[in-house]
Coordinates of C-alpha atoms and ligand atoms in Angstrom, one line a residue:
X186 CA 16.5 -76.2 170.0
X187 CA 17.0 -80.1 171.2
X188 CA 20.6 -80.3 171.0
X189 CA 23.2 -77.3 171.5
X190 CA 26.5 -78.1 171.0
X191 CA 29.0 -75.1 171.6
X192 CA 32.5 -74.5 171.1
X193 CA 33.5 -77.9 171.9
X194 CA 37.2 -79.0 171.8
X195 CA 38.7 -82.6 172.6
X196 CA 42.4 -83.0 173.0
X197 CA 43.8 -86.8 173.2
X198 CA 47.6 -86.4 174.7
X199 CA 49.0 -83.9 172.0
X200 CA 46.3 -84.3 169.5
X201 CA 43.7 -81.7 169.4
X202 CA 40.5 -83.7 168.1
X203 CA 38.1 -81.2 167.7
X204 CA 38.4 -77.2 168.0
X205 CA 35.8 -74.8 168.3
X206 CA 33.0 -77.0 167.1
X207 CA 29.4 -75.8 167.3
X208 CA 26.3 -77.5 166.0
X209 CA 22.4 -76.8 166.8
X210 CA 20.2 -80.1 166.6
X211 CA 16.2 -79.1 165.7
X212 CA 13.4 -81.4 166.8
X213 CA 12.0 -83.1 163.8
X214 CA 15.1 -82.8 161.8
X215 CA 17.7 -85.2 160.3
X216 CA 21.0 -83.2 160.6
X217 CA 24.1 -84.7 158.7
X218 CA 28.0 -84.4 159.9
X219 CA 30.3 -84.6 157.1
X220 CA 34.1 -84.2 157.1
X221 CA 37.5 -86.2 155.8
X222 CA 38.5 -89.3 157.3
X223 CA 40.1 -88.3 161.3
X224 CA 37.9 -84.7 160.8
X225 CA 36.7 -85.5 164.1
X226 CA 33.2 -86.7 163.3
X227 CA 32.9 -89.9 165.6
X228 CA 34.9 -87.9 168.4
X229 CA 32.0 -85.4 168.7
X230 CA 29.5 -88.0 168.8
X231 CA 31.2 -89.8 171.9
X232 CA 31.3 -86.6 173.3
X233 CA 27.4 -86.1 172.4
X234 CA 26.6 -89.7 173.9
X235 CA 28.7 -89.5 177.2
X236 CA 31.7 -91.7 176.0
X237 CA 34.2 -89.6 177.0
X238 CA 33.6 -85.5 177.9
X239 CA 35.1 -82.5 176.2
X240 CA 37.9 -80.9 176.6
X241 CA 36.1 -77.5 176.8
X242 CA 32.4 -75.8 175.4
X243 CA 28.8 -76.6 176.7
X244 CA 26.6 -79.0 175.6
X245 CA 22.7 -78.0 176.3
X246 CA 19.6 -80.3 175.9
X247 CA 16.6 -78.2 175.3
X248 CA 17.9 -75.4 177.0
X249 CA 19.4 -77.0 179.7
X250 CA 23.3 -77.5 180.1
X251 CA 24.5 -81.0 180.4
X252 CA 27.6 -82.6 182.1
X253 CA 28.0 -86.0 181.3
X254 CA 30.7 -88.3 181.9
X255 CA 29.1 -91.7 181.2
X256 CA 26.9 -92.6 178.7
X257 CA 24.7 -94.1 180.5
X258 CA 23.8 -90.3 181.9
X259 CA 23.4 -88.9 178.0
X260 CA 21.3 -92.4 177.3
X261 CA 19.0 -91.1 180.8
X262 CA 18.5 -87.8 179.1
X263 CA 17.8 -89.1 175.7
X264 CA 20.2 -89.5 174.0
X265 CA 20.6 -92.6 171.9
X266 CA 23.5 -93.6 169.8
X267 CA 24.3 -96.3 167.3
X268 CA 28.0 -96.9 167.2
X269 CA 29.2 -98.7 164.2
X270 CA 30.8 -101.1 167.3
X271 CA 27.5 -102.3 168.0
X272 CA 27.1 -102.4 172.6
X273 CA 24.5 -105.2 172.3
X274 CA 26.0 -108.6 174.3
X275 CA 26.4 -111.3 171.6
X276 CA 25.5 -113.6 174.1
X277 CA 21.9 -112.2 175.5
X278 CA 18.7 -112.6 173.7
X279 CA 17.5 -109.5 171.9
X280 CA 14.5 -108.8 174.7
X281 CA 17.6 -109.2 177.5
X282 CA 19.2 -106.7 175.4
X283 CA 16.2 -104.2 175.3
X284 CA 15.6 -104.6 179.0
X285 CA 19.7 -104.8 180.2
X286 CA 19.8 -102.6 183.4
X287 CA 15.8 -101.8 183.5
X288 CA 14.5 -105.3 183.8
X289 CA 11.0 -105.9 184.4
X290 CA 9.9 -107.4 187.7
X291 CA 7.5 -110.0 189.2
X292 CA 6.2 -109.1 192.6
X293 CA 8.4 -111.3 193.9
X294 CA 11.6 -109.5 192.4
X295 CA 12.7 -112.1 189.6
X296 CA 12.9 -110.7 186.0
X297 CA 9.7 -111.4 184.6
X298 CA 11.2 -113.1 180.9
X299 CA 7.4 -113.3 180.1
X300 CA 6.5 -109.9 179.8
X301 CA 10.0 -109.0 178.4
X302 CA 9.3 -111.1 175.6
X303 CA 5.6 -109.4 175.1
X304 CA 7.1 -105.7 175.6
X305 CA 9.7 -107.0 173.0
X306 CA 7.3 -107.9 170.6
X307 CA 5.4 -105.1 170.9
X308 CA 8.8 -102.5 170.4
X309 CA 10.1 -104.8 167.8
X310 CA 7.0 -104.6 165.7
X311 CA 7.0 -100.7 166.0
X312 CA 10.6 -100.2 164.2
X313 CA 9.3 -102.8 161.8
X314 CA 11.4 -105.8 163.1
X315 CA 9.7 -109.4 163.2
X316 CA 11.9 -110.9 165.4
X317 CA 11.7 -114.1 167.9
X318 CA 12.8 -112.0 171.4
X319 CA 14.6 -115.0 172.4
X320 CA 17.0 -115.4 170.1
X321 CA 20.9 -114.3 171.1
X322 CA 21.5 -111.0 169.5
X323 CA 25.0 -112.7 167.9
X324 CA 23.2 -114.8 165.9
X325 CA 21.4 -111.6 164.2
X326 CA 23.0 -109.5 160.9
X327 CA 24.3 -106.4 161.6
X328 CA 21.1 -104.7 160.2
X329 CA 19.0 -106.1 162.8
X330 CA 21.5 -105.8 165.5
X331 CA 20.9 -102.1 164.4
X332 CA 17.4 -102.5 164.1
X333 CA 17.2 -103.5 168.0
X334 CA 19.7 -100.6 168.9
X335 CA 17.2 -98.2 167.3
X336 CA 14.4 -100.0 169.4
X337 CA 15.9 -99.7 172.6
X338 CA 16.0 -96.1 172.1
X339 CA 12.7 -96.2 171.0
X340 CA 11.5 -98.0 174.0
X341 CA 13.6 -95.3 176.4
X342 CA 11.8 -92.5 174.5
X343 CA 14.9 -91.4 173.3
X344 CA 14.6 -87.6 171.6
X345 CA 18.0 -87.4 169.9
X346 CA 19.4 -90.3 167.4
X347 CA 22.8 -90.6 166.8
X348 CA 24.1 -92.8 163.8
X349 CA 27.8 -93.3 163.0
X350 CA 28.1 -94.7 159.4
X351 CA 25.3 -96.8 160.1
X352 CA 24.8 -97.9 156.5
X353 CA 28.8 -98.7 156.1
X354 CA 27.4 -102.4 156.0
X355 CA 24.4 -102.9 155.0
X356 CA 22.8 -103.8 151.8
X357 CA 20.9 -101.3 149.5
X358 CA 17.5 -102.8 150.6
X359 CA 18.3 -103.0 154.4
X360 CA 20.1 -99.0 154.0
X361 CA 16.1 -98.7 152.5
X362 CA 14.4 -99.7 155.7
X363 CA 16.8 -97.9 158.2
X364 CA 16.2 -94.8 156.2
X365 CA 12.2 -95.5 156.1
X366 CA 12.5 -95.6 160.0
X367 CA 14.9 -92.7 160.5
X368 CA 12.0 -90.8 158.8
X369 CA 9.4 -92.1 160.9
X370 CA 11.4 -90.9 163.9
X371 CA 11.6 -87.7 162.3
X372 CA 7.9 -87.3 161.3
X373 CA 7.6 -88.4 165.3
X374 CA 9.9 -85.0 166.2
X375 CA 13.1 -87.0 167.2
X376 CA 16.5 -84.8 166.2
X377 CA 19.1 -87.2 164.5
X378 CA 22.7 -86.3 163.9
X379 CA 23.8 -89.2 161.0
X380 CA 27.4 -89.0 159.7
X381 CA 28.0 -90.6 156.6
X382 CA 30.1 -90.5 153.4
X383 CA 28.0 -90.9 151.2
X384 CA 26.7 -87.9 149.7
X385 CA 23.5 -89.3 147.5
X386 CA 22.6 -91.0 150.7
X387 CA 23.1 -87.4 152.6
X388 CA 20.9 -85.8 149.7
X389 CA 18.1 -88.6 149.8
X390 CA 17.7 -87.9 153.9
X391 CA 19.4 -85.2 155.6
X392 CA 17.7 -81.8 155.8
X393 CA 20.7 -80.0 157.1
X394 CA 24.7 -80.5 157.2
X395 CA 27.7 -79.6 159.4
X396 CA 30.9 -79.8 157.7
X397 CA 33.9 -80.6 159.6
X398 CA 37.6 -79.9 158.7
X399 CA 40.9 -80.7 160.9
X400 CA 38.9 -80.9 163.7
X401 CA 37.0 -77.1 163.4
X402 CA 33.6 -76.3 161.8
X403 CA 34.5 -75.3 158.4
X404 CA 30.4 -74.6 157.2
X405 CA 26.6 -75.3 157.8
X406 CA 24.3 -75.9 155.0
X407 CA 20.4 -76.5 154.3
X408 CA 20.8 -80.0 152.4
X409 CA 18.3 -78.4 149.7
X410 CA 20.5 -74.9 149.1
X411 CA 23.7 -77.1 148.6
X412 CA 25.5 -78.8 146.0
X413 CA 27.9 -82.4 146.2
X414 CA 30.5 -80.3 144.7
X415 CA 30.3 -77.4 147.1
X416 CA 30.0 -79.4 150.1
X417 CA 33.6 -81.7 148.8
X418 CA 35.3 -78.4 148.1
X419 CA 34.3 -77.3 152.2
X420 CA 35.4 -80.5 153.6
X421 CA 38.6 -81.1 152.1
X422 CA 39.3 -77.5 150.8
X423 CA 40.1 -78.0 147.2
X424 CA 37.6 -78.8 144.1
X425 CA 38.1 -82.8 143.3
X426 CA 37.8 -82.9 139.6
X427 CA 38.2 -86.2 139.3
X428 CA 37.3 -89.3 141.6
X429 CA 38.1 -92.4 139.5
X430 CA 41.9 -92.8 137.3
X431 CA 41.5 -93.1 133.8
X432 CA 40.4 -97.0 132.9
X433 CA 43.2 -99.1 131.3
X434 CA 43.5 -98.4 127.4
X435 CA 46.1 -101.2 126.5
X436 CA 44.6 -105.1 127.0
X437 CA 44.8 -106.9 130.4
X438 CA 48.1 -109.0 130.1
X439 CA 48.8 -112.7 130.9
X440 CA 46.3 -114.6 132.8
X441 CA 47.7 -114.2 136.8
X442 CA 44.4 -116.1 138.2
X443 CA 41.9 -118.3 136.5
X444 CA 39.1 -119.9 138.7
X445 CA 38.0 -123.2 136.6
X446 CA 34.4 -124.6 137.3
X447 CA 34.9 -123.3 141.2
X448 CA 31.8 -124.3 143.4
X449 CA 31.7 -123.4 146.8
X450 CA 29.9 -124.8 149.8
X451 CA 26.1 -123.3 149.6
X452 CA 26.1 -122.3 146.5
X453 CA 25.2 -123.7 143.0
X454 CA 28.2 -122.4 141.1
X455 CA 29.6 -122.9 138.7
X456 CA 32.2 -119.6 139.1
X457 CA 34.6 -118.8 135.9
X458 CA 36.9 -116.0 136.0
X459 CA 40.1 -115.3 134.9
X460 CA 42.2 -112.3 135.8
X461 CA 45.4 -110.3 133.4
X462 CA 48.1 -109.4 134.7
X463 CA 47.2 -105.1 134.6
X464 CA 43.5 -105.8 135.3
X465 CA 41.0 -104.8 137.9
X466 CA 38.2 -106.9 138.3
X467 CA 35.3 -106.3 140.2
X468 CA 32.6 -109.0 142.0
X469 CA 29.4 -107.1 141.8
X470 CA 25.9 -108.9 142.7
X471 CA 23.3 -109.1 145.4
X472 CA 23.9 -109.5 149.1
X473 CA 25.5 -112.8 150.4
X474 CA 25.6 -114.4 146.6
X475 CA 28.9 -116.3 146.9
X476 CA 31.5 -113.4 146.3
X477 CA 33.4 -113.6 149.1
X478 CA 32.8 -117.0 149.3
X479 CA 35.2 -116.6 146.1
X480 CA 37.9 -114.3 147.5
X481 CA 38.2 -116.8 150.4
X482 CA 38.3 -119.8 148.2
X483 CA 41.7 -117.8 146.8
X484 CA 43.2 -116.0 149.7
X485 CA 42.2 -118.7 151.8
X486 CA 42.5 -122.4 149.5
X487 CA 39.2 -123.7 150.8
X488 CA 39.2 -126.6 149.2
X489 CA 36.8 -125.8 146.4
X490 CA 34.1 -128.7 146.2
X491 CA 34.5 -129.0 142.2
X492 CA 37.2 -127.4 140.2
X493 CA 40.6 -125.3 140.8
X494 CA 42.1 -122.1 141.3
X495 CA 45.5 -121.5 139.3
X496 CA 47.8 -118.9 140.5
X497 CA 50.3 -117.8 138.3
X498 CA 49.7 -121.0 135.6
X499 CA 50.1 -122.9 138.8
X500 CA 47.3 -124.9 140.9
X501 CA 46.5 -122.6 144.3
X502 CA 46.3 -125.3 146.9
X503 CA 47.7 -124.0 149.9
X504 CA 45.7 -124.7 153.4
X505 CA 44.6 -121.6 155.3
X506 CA 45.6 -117.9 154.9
X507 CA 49.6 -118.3 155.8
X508 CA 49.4 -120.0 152.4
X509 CA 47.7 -117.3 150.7
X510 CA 50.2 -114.8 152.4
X511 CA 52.8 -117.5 151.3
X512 CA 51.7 -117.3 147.4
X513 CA 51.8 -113.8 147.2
X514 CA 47.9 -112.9 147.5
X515 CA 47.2 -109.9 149.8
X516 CA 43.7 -109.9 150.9
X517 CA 41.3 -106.7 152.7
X518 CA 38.4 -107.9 154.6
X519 CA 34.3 -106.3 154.4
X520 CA 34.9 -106.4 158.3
X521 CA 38.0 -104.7 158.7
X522 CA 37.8 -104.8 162.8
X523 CA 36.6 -108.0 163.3
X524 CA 38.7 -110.0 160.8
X525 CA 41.3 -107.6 159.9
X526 CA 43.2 -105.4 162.6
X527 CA 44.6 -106.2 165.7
X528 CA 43.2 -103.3 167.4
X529 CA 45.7 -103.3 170.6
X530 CA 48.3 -103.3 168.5
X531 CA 50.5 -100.5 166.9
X532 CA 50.4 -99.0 163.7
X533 CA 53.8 -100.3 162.9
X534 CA 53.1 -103.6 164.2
X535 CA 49.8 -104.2 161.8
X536 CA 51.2 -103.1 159.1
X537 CA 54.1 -105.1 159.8
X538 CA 52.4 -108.4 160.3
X539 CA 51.0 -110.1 157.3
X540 CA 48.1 -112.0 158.5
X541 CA 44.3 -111.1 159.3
X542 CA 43.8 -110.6 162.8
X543 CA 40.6 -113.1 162.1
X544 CA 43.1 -116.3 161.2
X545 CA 45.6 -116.2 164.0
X546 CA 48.1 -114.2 166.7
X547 CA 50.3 -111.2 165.3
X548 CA 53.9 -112.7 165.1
X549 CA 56.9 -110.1 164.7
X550 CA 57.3 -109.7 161.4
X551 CA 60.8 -108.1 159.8
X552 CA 59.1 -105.2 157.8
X553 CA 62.3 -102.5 158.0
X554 CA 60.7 -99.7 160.0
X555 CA 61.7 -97.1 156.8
X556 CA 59.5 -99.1 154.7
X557 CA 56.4 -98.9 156.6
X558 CA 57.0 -95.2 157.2
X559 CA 57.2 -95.1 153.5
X560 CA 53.6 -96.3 153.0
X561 CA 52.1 -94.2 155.8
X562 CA 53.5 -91.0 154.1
X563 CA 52.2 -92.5 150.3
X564 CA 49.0 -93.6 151.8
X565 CA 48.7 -90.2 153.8
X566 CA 47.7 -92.0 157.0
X567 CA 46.8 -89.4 159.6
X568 CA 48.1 -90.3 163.0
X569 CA 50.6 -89.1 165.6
X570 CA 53.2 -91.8 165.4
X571 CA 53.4 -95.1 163.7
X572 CA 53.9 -96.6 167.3
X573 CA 50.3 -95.7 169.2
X574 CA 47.5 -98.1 168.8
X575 CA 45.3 -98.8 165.7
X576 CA 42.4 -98.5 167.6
X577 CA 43.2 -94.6 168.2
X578 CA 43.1 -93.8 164.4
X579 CA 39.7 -92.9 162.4
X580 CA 37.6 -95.6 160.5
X581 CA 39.1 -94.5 157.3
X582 CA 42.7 -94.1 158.3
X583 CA 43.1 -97.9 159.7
X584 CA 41.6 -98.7 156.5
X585 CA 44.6 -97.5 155.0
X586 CA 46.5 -99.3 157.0
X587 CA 45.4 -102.5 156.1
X588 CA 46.4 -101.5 152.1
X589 CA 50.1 -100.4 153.7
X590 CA 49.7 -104.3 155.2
X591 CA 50.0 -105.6 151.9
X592 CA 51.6 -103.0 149.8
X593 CA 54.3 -103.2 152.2
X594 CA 55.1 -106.7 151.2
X595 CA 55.1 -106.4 147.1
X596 CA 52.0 -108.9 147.3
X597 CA 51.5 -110.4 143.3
X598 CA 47.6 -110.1 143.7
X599 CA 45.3 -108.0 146.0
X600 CA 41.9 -108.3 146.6
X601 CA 40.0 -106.2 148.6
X602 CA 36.1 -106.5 150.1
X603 CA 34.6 -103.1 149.9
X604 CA 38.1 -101.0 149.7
X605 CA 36.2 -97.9 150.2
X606 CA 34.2 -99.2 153.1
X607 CA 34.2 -96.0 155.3
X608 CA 36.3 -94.0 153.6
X609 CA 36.0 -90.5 152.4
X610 CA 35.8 -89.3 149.2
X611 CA 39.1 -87.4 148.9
X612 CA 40.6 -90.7 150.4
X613 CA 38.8 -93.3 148.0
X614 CA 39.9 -91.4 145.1
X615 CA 43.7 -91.6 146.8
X616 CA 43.0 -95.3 146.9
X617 CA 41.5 -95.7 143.5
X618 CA 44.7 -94.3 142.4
X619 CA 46.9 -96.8 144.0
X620 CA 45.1 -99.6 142.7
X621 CA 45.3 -98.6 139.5
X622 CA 49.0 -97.6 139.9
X623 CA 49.7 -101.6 140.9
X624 CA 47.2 -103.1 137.9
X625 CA 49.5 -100.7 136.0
X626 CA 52.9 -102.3 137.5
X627 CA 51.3 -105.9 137.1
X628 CA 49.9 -106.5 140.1
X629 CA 46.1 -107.7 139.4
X630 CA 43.2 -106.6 141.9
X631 CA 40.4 -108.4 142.5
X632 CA 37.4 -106.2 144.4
X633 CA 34.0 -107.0 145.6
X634 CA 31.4 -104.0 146.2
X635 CA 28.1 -102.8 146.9
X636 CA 28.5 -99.5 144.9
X637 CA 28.0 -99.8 141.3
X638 CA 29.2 -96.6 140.5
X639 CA 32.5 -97.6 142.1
X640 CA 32.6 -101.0 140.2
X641 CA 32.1 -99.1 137.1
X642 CA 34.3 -96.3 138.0
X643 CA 37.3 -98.4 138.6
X644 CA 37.4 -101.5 137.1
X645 CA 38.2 -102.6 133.9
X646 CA 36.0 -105.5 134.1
X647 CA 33.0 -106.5 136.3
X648 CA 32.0 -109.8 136.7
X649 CA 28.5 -110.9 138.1
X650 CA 27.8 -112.8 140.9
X651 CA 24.6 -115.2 141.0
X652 CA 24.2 -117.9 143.2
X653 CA 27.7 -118.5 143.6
X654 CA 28.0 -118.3 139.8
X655 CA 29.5 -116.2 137.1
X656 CA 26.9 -115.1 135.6
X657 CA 27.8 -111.7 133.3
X658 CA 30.7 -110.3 132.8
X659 CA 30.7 -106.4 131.7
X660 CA 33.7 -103.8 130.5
X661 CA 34.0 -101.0 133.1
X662 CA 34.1 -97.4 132.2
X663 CA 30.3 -98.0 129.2
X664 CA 28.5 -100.2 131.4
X665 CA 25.3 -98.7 133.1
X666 CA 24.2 -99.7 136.8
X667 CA 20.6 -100.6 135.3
X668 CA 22.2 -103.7 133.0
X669 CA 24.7 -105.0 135.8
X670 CA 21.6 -104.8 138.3
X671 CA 19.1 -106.6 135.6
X672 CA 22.0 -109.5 135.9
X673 CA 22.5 -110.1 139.2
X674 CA 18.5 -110.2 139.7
X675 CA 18.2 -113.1 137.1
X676 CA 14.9 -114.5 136.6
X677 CA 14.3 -114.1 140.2
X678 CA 12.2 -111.0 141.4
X679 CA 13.2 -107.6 142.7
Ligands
ATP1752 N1 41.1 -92.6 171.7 C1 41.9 -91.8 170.9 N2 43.2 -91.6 171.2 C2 44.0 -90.8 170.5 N3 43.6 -90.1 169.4 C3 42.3 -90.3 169.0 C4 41.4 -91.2 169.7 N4 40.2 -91.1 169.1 C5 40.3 -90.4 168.0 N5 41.6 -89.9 167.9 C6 42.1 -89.0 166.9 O1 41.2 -87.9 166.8 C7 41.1 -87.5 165.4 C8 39.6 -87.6 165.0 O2 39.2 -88.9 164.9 P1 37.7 -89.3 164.6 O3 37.6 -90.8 164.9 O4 36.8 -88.4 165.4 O5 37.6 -89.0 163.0 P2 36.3 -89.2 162.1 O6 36.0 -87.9 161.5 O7 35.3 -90.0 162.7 O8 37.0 -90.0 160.8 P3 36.5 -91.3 159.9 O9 35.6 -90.8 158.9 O10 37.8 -91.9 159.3 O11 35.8 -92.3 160.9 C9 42.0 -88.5 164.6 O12 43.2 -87.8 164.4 C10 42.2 -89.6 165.5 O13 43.4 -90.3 165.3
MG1753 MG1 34.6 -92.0 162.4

């Protein structure tokens, strides 16, 4: 066995993490951790990689027990990890970022950048990545900042791979090439643990999976004995007939939004939408077309190069967010800890405070504490105390936080990038279900995503992004993923 993981528990404070977790890593294997937002998933991984230890169990690495305390000790032993919270420093090239802390040397003792660039190239072109070495790794998109991750593991002949929702944001075609090269790893004998909650993705890759629950082992399965619906039922311990609410039967109300021959910066436009009063509208097309260059242009009030955004029969010109927050317009952002918590902060207090963390400093809000308790219990937020740090609570459970943001101040439109981003399935039906209760009490939303089958499960309406422009528009519930996709291709190629 390469990885033996035994009876591991984790207590932060009072909260007991994990419980009795065991897992058994195989060389050559690609072994999937699946469980319910705050099961405990990420906690065993930093446990794996050194972050922090356990509480209690043993942890051996072919055969031999491990005591780690730093992960630079589980990275020595081979262990390699890609955090969603990528380590690489924004401001070093990519080869300074292979070679951090093992730099090569001239005779003379000064790092030799000229073979660090050739050993670059030469690891870079073996996970498939045609990359100039010199370039900062800031400047790169999160796929290739993950691409040189998985290279400096390759480079430090790393034998175990650890991913934490690595494909949380990427595109379908870069999720393609990480899973191409998570196979070649595989076919090379690595073992890779790879959490993720998204089953089809689990099925396409994974050969075996340990479920989690509250923090204990609740089941292990061969990914080809198993079914979506049994592995559901073990992680959150009832059957889940049904993900999506029921679409909207009546019409979609009085126009709350209309975007009028909108054209953004960098894109040929022209963008045409209009949005009822009871409707949820979805933004579905390609990577990087212009969509949230539109849910800027209204949270925000870019000024639009051509045309105008009217809010409520109203034109929408407010300067900066504070305006959009001013109008009424709640917004969720794709990058929920870069743009959208304040991650030293409370609970209470980001709820509390109606701003992105992205746009400015968190000033006290008045939010009446009872009210924000109110959202954490409808939301079910799992955490201690609405008074410990955002940073504390689980990838999906501060994404629930950042609805009770806005659903804590009656917002008159919400729009959300990716509201599912991360989130588990028992969750993202709770959410689906919430968005549809406030298109239901007039309160419009407005979503982008990459998952089709989510645009088409929830909206009533999906509109087509090409180029910045409107380009389709389809009813949600009867449309197929095959003729939204032929859209947002166009006339240009696959
Ligand atoms: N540093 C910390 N301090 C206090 N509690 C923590 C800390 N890290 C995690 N927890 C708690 O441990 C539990 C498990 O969290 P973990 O992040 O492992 O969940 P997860 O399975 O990765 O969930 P998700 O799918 O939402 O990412 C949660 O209740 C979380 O609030
Ligand atoms: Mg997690």
């Amino acid at each position: 066995m390469l990885l033996e993981v035994v009876d591991i528990a984790k207590s932060f404070g009072s909260v007991q993490a994990l419980r009795g977790v065991s897992l058994a890593l195989k060389p050559g294997s690609v072994h999937a951790v699946l469980g319910e937002n705050g099961a405990g998933k990420s906690t065993l991984m930093k446990i794996i990689s050194g972050v922090f230890p356990a509480s209690s169990g043993t942890i051996r690495v072919e055969g031999q027990m491990v005591h780690w305390n730093r992960a630079e000790q589980a990275r020595a032993a081979g262990v390699s990890t890609i955090f969603q919270e990528f380590i690489l420093l924004p401001n070093l090239s990519v080869a300074e970022n292979l070679f951090l802390g093992r730099e090569l040397r001239t005779p003379l003792g000064l790092v030799d950048r000229q073979r660090q660039r050739e050993e670059s190239r030469r690891i870079l072109a073996r996970v498939g990545l045609d990359l100039d070495p010199d370039v900062l790794t800031g400047r790169l998109r999160v796929a290739e900042q993950q691409m040189v991750e998985i290279a400096k593991g390759v480079m430090r002949d790393a034998r175990i791979f650890v991913f934490d929702e690595p494909t949380a944001a990427l595109g379908d075609r870069e999720a393609a090439r990480l899973f191409d090269l998570i196979r070649q790893l595989r076919a090379e004998g690595k073992g890779i643990l790879y959490i993720s909650h998204r089953l089809p993705e689990l099925f396409e890759l994974c050969d075996e999976v340990t479920v989690l629950k509250d923090g204990q082992f609740a089941g292990h399965f061969a990914m080809q004995e198993t079914t979506a619906t049994e592995l559901v039922t073990t992680m959150v311990g009832r059957t889940l007939d049904q993900l999506f609410p029921p679409h909207r039967t009546g019409g979609p109300g009085e126009t709350v939004l209309e975007l009028r021959d909108l054209r953004t910066t960098g894109f040929a436009g022209p963008v045409n939408l209009a949005i009822g009063r009871h409707e949820i509208v979805g933004l579905a097309g390609l990577e990087g077309q212009g969509q949230i260059g539109i849910t800027r242009s209204i949270f925000e009030g870019h000024a639009p190069e051509t045309g105008e955004i009217l809010f409520e029969g109203l034109p929408l010109g407010h300067a900066g967010p504070a305006g959009g927050v001013a109008a009424g317009i709640g917004l969720i952002p794709e990058d929920r800890k870069a743009e959208g918590l304040f991650l030293p902060l409370s609970v209470a207090r980001n709820i509390a405070v109606g701003l992105l963390s992205g746009k400015g400093l968190a000033q006290p809000a008045s939010v009446p504490a009872e009210d924000i308790a109110a959202q954490i219990q409808r939301l079910r937020i799992r955490l201690r105390d609405a008074a410990q740090a955002i940073s504390e609570l689980s990838g999906g459970n501060q994404q629930k936080a950042l609805l009770a943001r806005w659903l804590v101040r009656g917002v008159k439109l919400l729009i959300c990038e990716e509201p599912t981003r991360g989130v588990d399935i028992g969750a993202k039906s709770e959410i689906y279900a919430i968005l549809r209760e406030l298109a239901d009490s007039g309160v419009p939303v407005l979503i982008t995503s990459r998952e089709l089958p989510e645009l088409i499960g929830l909206c009533d309406r999906i509109v087509v992004v090409r180029d910045g422009a409107t380009v389709g528009s389809f009813p949600g519930g009867t449309s197929t993923e095959e003729e939204i996709m032929a859209a947002a291709i166009g006339g240009q190629r696959a």
